[in-house]
Coordinates of C-alpha atoms and ligand atoms in Angstrom, one line a residue:
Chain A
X25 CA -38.3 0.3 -15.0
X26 CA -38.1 -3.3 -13.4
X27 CA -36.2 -3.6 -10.3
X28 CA -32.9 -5.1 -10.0
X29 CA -33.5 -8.1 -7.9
X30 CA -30.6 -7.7 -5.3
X31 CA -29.2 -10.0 -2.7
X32 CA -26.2 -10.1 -0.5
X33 CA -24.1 -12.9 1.4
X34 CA -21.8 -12.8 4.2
X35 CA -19.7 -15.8 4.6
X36 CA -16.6 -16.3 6.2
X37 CA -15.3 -12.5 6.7
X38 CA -15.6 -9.6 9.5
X39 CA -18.6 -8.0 7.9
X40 CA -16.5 -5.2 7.1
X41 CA -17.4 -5.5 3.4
X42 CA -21.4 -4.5 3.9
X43 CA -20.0 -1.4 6.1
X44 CA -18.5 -0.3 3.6
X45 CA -21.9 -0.7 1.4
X46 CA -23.2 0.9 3.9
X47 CA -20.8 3.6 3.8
X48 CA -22.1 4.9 0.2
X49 CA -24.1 7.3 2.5
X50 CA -26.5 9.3 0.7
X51 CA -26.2 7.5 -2.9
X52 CA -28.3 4.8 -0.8
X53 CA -31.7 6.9 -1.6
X54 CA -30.4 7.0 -5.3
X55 CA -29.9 3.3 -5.3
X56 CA -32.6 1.9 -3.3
X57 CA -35.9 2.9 -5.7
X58 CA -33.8 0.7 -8.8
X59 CA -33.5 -2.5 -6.2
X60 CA -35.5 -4.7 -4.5
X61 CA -33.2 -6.3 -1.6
X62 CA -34.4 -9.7 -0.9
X63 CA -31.6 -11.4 1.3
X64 CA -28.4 -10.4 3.5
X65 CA -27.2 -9.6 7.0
X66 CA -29.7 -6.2 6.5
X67 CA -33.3 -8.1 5.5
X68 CA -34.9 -10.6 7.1
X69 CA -35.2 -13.3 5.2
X70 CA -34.3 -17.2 6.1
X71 CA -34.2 -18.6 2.6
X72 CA -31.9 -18.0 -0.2
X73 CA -34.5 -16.5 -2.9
X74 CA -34.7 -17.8 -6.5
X75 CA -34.2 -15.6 -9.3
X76 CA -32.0 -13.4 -8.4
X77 CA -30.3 -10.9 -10.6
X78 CA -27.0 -9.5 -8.3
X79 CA -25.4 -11.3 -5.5
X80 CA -23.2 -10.0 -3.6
X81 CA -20.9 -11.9 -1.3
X82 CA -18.6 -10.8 0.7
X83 CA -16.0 -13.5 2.7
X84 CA -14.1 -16.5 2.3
X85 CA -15.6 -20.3 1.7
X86 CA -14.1 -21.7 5.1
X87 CA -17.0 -24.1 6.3
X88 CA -19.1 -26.8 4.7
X89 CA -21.9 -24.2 5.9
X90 CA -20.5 -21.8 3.2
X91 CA -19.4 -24.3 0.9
X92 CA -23.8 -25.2 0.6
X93 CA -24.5 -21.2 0.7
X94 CA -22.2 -20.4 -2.0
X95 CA -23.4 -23.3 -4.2
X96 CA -27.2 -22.1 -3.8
X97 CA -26.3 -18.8 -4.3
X98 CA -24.9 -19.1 -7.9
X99 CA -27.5 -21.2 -8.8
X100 CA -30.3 -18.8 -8.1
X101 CA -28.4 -15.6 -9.4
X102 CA -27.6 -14.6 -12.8
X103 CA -24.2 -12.5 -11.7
X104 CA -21.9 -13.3 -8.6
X105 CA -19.4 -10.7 -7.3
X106 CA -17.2 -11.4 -5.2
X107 CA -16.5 -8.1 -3.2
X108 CA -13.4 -8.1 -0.9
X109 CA -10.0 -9.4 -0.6
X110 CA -11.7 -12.5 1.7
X111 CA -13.9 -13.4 -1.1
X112 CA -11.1 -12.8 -3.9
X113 CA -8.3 -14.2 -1.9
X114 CA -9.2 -16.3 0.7
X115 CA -6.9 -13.0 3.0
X116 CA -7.2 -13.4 6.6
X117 CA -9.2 -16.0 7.0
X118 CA -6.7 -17.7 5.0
X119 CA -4.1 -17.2 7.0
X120 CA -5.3 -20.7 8.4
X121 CA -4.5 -22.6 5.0
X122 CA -0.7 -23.8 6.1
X123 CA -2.2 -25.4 9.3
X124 CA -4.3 -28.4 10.0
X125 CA -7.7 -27.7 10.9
X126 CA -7.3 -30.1 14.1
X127 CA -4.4 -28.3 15.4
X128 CA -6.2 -25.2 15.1
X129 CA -9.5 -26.3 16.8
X130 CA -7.3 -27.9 19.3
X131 CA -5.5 -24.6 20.1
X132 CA -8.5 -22.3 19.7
X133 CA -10.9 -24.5 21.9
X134 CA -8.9 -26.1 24.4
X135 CA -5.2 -25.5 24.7
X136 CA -6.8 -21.5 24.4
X137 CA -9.8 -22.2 26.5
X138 CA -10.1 -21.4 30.4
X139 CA -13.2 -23.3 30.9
X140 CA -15.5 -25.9 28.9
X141 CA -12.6 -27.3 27.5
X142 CA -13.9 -29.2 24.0
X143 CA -13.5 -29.3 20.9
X144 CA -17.5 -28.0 19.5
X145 CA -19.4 -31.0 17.7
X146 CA -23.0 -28.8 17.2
X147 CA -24.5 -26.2 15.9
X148 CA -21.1 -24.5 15.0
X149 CA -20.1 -25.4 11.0
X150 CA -17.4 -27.9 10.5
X151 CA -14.3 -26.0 8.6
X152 CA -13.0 -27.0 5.3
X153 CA -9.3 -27.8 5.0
X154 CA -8.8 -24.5 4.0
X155 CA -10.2 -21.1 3.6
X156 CA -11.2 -20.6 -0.4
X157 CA -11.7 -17.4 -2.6
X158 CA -15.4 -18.1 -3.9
X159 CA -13.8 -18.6 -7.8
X160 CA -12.2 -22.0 -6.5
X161 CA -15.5 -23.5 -5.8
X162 CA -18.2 -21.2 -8.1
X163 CA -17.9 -19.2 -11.3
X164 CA -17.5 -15.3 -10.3
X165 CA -18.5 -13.1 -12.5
X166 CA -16.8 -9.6 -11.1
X167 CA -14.1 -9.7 -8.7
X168 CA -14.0 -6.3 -6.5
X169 CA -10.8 -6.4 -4.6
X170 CA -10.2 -4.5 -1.5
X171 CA -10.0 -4.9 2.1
X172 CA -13.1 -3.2 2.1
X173 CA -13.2 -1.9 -0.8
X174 CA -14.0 1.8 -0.8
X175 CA -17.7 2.8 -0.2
X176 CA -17.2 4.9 -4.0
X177 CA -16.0 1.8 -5.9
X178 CA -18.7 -0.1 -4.4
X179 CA -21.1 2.7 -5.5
X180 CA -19.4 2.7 -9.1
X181 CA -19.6 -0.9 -9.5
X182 CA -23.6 -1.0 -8.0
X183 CA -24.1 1.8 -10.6
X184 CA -23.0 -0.4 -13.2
X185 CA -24.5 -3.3 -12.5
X186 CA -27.5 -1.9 -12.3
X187 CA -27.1 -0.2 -16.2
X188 CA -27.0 -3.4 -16.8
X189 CA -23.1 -3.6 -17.4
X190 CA -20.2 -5.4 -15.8
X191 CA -17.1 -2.7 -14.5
X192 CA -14.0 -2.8 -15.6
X193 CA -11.9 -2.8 -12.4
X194 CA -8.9 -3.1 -14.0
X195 CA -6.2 -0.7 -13.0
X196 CA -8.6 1.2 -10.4
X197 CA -8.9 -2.1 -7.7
X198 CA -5.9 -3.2 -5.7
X199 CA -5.8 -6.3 -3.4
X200 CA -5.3 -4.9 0.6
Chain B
X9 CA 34.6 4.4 -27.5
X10 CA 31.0 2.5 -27.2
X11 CA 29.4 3.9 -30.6
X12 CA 25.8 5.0 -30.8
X13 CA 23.2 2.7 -32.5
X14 CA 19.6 3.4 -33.2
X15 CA 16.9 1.2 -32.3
X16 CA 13.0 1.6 -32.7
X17 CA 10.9 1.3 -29.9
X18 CA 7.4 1.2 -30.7
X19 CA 7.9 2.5 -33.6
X20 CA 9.6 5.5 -32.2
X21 CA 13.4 5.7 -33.2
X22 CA 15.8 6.1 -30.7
X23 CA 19.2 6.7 -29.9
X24 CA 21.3 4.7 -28.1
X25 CA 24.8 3.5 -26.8
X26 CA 26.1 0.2 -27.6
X27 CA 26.1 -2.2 -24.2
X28 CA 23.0 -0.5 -23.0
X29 CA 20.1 -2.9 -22.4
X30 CA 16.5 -2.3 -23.8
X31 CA 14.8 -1.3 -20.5
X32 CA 17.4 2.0 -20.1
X33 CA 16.9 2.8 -23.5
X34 CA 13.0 3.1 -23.2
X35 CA 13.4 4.8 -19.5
X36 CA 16.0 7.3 -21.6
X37 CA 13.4 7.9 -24.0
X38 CA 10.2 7.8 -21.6
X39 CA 9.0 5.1 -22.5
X40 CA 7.8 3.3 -19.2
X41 CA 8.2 -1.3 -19.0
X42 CA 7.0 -2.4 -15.8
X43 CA 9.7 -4.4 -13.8
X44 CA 9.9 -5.5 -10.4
X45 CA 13.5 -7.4 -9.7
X46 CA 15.5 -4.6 -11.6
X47 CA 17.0 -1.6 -9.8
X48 CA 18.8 1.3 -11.3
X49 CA 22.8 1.6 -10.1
X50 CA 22.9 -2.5 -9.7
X51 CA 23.8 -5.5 -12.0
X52 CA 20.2 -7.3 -13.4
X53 CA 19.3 -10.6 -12.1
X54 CA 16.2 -11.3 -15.1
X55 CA 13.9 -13.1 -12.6
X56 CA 10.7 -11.8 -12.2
X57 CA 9.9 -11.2 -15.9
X58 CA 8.0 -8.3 -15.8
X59 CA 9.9 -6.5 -18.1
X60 CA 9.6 -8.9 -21.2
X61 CA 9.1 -7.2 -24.3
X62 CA 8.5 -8.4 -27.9
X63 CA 11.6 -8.1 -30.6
X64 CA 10.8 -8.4 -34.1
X65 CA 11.9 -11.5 -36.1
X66 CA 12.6 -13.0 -32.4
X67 CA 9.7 -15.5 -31.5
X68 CA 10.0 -15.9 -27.7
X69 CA 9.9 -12.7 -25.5
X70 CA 12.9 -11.1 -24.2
X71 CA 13.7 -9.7 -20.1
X72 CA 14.2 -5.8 -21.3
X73 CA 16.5 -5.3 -18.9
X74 CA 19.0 -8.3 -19.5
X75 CA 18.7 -7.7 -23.0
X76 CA 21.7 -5.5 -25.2
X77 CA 19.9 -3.3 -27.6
X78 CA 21.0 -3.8 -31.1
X79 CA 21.7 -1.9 -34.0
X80 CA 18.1 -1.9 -35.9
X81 CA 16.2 -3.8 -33.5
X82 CA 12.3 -3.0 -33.3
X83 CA 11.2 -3.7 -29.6
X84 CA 7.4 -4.1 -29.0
X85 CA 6.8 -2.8 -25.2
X86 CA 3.0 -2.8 -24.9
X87 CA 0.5 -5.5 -26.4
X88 CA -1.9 -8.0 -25.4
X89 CA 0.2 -11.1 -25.3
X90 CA 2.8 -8.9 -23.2
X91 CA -0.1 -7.7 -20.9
X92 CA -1.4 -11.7 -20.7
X93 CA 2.5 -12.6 -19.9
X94 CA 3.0 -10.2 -17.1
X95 CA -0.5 -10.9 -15.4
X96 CA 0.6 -14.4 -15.3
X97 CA 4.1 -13.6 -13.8
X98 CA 2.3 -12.1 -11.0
X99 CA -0.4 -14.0 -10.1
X100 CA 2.3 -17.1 -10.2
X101 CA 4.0 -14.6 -7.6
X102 CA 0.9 -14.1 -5.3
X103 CA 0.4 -18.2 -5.7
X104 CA 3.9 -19.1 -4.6
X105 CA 3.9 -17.5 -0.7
X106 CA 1.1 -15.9 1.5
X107 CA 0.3 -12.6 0.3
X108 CA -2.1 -11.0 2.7
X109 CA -2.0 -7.4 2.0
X110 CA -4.5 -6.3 4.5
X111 CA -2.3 -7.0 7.5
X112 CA 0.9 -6.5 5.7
X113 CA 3.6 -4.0 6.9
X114 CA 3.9 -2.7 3.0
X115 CA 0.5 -2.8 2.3
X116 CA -0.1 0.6 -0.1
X117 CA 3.3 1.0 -0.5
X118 CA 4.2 -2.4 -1.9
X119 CA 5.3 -2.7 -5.4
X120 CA 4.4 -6.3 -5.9
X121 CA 0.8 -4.7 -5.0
X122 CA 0.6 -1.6 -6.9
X123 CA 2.0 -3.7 -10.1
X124 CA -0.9 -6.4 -9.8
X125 CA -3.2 -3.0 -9.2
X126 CA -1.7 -0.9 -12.8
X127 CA -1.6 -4.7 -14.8
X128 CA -5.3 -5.4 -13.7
X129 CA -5.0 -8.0 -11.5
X130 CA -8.3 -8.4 -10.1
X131 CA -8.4 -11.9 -8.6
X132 CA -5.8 -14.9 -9.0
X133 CA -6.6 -17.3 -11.2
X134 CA -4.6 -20.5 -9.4
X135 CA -5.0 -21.7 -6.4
X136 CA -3.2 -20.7 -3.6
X137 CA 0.3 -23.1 -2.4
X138 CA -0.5 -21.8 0.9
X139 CA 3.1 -23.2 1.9
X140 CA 4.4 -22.6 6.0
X141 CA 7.1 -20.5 6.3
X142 CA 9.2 -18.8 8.8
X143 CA 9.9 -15.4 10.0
X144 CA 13.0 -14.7 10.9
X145 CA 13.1 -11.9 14.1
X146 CA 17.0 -12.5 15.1
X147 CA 18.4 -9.6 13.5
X148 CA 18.5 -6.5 16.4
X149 CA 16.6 -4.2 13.7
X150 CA 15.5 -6.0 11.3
X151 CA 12.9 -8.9 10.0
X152 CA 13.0 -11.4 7.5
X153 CA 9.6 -12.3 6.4
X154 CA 9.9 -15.5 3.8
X155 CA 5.4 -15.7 3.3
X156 CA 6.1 -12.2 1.3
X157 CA 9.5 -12.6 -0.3
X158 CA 9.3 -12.6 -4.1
X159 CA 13.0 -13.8 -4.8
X160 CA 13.6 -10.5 -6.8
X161 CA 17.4 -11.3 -5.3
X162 CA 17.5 -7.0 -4.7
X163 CA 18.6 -7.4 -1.7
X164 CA 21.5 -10.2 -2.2
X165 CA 23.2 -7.4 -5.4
X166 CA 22.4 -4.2 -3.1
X167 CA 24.2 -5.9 -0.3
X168 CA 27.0 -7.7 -2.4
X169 CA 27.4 -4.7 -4.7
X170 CA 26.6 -1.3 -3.0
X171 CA 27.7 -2.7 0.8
X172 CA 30.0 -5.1 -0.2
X173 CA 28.8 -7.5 2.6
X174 CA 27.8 -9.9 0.7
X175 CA 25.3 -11.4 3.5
X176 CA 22.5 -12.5 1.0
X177 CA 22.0 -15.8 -1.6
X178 CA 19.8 -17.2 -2.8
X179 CA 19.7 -21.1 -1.3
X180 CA 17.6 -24.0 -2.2
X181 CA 16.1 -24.8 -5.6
X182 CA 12.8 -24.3 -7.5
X183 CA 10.0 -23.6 -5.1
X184 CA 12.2 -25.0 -1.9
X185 CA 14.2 -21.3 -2.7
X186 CA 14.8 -19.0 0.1
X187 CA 16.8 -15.9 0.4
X188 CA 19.4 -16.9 3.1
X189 CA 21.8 -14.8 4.9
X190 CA 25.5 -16.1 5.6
X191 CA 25.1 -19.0 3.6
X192 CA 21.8 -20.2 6.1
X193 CA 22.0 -18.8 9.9
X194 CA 20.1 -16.6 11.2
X195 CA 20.0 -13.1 10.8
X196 CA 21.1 -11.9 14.3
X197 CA 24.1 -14.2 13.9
X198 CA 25.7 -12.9 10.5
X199 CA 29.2 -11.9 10.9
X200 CA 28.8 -10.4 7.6
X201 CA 26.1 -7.9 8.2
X202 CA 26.7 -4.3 9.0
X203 CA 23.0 -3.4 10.1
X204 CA 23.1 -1.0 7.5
X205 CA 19.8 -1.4 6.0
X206 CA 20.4 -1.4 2.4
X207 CA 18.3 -4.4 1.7
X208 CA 15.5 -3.6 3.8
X209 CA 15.1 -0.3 1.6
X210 CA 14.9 -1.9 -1.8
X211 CA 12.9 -4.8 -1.2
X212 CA 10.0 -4.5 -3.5
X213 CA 7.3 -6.3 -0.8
X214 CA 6.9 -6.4 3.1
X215 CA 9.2 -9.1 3.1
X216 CA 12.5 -7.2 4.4
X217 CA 11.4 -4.8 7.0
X218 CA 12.4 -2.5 10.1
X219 CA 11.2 -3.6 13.5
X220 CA 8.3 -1.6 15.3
X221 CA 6.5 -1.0 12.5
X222 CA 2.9 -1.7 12.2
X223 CA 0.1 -2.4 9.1
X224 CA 0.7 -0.2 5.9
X225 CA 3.2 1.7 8.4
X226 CA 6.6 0.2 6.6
X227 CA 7.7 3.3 3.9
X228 CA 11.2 2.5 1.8
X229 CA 13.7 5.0 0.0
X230 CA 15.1 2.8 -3.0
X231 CA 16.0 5.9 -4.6
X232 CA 18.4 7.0 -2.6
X233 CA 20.1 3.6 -2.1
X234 CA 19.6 3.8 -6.3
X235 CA 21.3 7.6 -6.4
X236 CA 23.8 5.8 -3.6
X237 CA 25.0 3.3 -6.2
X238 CA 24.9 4.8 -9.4
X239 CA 27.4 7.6 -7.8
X240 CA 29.6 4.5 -6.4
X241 CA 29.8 3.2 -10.2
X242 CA 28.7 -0.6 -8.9
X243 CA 27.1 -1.8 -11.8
X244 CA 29.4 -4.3 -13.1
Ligands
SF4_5 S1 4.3 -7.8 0.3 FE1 2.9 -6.6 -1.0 S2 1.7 -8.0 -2.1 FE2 2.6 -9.1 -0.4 S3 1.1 -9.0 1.3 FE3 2.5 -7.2 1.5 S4 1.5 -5.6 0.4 FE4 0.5 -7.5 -0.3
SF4_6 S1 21.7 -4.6 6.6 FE1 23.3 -4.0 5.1 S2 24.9 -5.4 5.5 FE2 23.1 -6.3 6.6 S3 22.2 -7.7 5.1 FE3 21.2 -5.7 4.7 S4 22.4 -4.7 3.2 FE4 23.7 -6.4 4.0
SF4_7 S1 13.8 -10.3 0.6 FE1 12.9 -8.7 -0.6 S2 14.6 -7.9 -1.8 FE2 15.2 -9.9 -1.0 S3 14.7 -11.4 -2.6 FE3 12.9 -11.3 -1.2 S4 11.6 -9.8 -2.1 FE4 13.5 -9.5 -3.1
FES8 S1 12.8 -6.3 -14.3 FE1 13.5 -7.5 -16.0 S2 13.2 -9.5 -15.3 FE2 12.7 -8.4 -13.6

């Protein structure tokens, strides 16, 4: 059988989603011989890969960094999911949305800042007005609520995907 | 003497008195409508409309628990335009304030939250109003948090009705609507308010809550205030 060609993203969230991947234990040798896993925060790879069949996000569109990743990512992949309450619902990161981002840089970086007092110009991504669940900017194909979402709906929905079928979450997923 | 009528409900006849609405006539018969702003012992405010149901020869849907069953009156309570309906009443819900469940007090025992879960509410569909709103941390015991507060109104008929109080409205229109206490003060500076609690136990969400309590900590009894005022006979 073909491999599934498999990447994962991890925007603006705590990384809390791909531990709880992680977390499918043992299932991961059951898993691993049906995928080839091109791209993430686990493989080193620099470039986004073409052709992909699953992505996998996890986190909120926050930055015009993110904004770009997201953008690339649905291009090359034939299904998105979104997997955790930052990518569903913008959640903690989110939290920001009522506030302007200058007030908050201004708070964060100097008002909150004992030394080099600044606002950062480089290197670090400039913030969009507000967090974004990944559906306001790209089509999403599966939305996987949770904050994680548990290491055995993960496994379901992987399981499904990989059969070649989209999960129906309904009734089993619940935002939080 | 109310008389008895009959109604059918889903196709299933059933017994009923006169004056009763359409929502205790299915819970007498186990038949199950979601609902979020109603509470059993107090009067029903029809605002979240998650109990609409569909009544034959009637085009638009009808609140199931506002609504007098009638003599020979065939209610629908499950279909996919209902389904469609309620999904929509929630999401507009989670659209209107800041609903973040992982750092909520109620989170896992919120019924705004486990409602969304059993409708299949995956992901919202509308973007987010994302409005700034205060929390009010005057009252001794107690906090008001307005980012989760779904204007069920619970609390203002539990108070008004079962208390007799009467600390809670509902002030302000459309989306500018906020549940105040003593017609707009602070909590901590009702005169009204007897610290009893009432409100914080049937709120729905994390949005009425007891100090000291930390995420997913916050657990309510609504059925005993419920048991409470269906003994004291308050429903009007
Ligand atoms: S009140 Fe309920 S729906 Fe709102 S954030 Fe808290 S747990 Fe989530
Ligand atoms: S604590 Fe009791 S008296 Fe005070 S507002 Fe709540 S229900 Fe009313
Ligand atoms: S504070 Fe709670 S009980 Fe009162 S209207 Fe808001 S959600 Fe309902
Ligand atoms: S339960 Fe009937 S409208 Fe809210």
């Amino acid at each position: 059988m073909k491999k599934a060609r498999l990447a994962t993203a991890w925007l603006d969230g705590c990384s809390g989603c791909h531990m709880s991947l992680l977390d499918i234990d043992e299932a991961l040798a059951v898993v691993a011989p049906q995928i080839d896993l091109l791209y993430g925060p686990l493989v080193d790879a620099q470039e986004f890969p073409q052709d992909i069949d699953v992505a996998i996000v996890e986190g909120a569109v926050s930055s015009h960094d993110d904004l770009e990743k997201i953008r690339l990512i649905r291009r090359n992949s034939r299904i998105l999911v979104a997997l955790g309450d930052c990518a569903v619902t913008g959640n903690v990161p989110a939290m920001r949305n009522s506030i302007a981002v200058k007030t908050i840089l201004e708070r964060v970086y100097i008002e909150g800042a004992d030394i080099d007092k600044g606002v950062p110009t480089e290197v670090v991504p400039t913030l969009l007005k507000q967090a974004l669940p990944l559906h306001d900017v790209v089509k999403v194909d599966l939305h996987v609520p949770g904050c994680p979402p548990s290491a055995r709906m993960i496994l379901f929905v992987l399981k499904e995907l990989l059969e070649g079928r989209i999960p129906d979450l309904k009734s089993s997923a619940r935002f939080g | 003497m109310s008389s008895q009528i009959t109604v059918r409900i889903d196709g299933v006849l059933c017994t009923a008195t006169e004056g009763e609405t359409i929502f205790e006539v299915a819970e007498a018969n186990g038949k199950h409508i979601p609902s979020l702003c109603h509470m059993e012992g107090v009067s029903s405010a029809g605002s979240c409309r998650l109990c609409l149901v569909e009544v034959a020869g009637i085009d638009r849907l009808l609140p199931a628990c506002t609504t007098p069953a009638q003599r020979g009156m065939a209610v629908t309570t499950t279909s996919d335009r209902l389904s469609s309906h309620r999904r929509l009443a929630l999401e507009l819900m989670f659209v209107e304030r800041n609903h973040i469940c992982a750092v909520c007090v109620s989170n896992g025992h919120c019924e705004l939250q486990a409602l969304a879960q059993s409708l299949g509410v995956t992901h919202v569909r509308y973007p987010y109003n994302s409005p700034r709103l205060s929390v009010d941390v005057s009252h001794p015991r107690f906090v008001l948090d307005h980012n989760r507060c779904i204007l069920c109104s619970r609390c203002v008929r539990v108070c008004d009705e079962i208390e007799g109080a009467h600390v809670w409205d509902i002030g302000g229109r459309g989306i500018g609507s906020r549940v105040v206490a003593d017609l707009d003060r602070p909590w901590g500076e009702s005169q009204a308010c007897t610290a009893c609690g009432k409100c914080v136990q049937v709120c729905p969400t994390g949005a009425l809550v007891e100090k000291g309590y930390a995420v997913e900590e916050m657990t309510r009894s609504k059925a005993a205030i419920a048991r409470l005022a269906v003994k004291k006979g308050a429903t009007p």
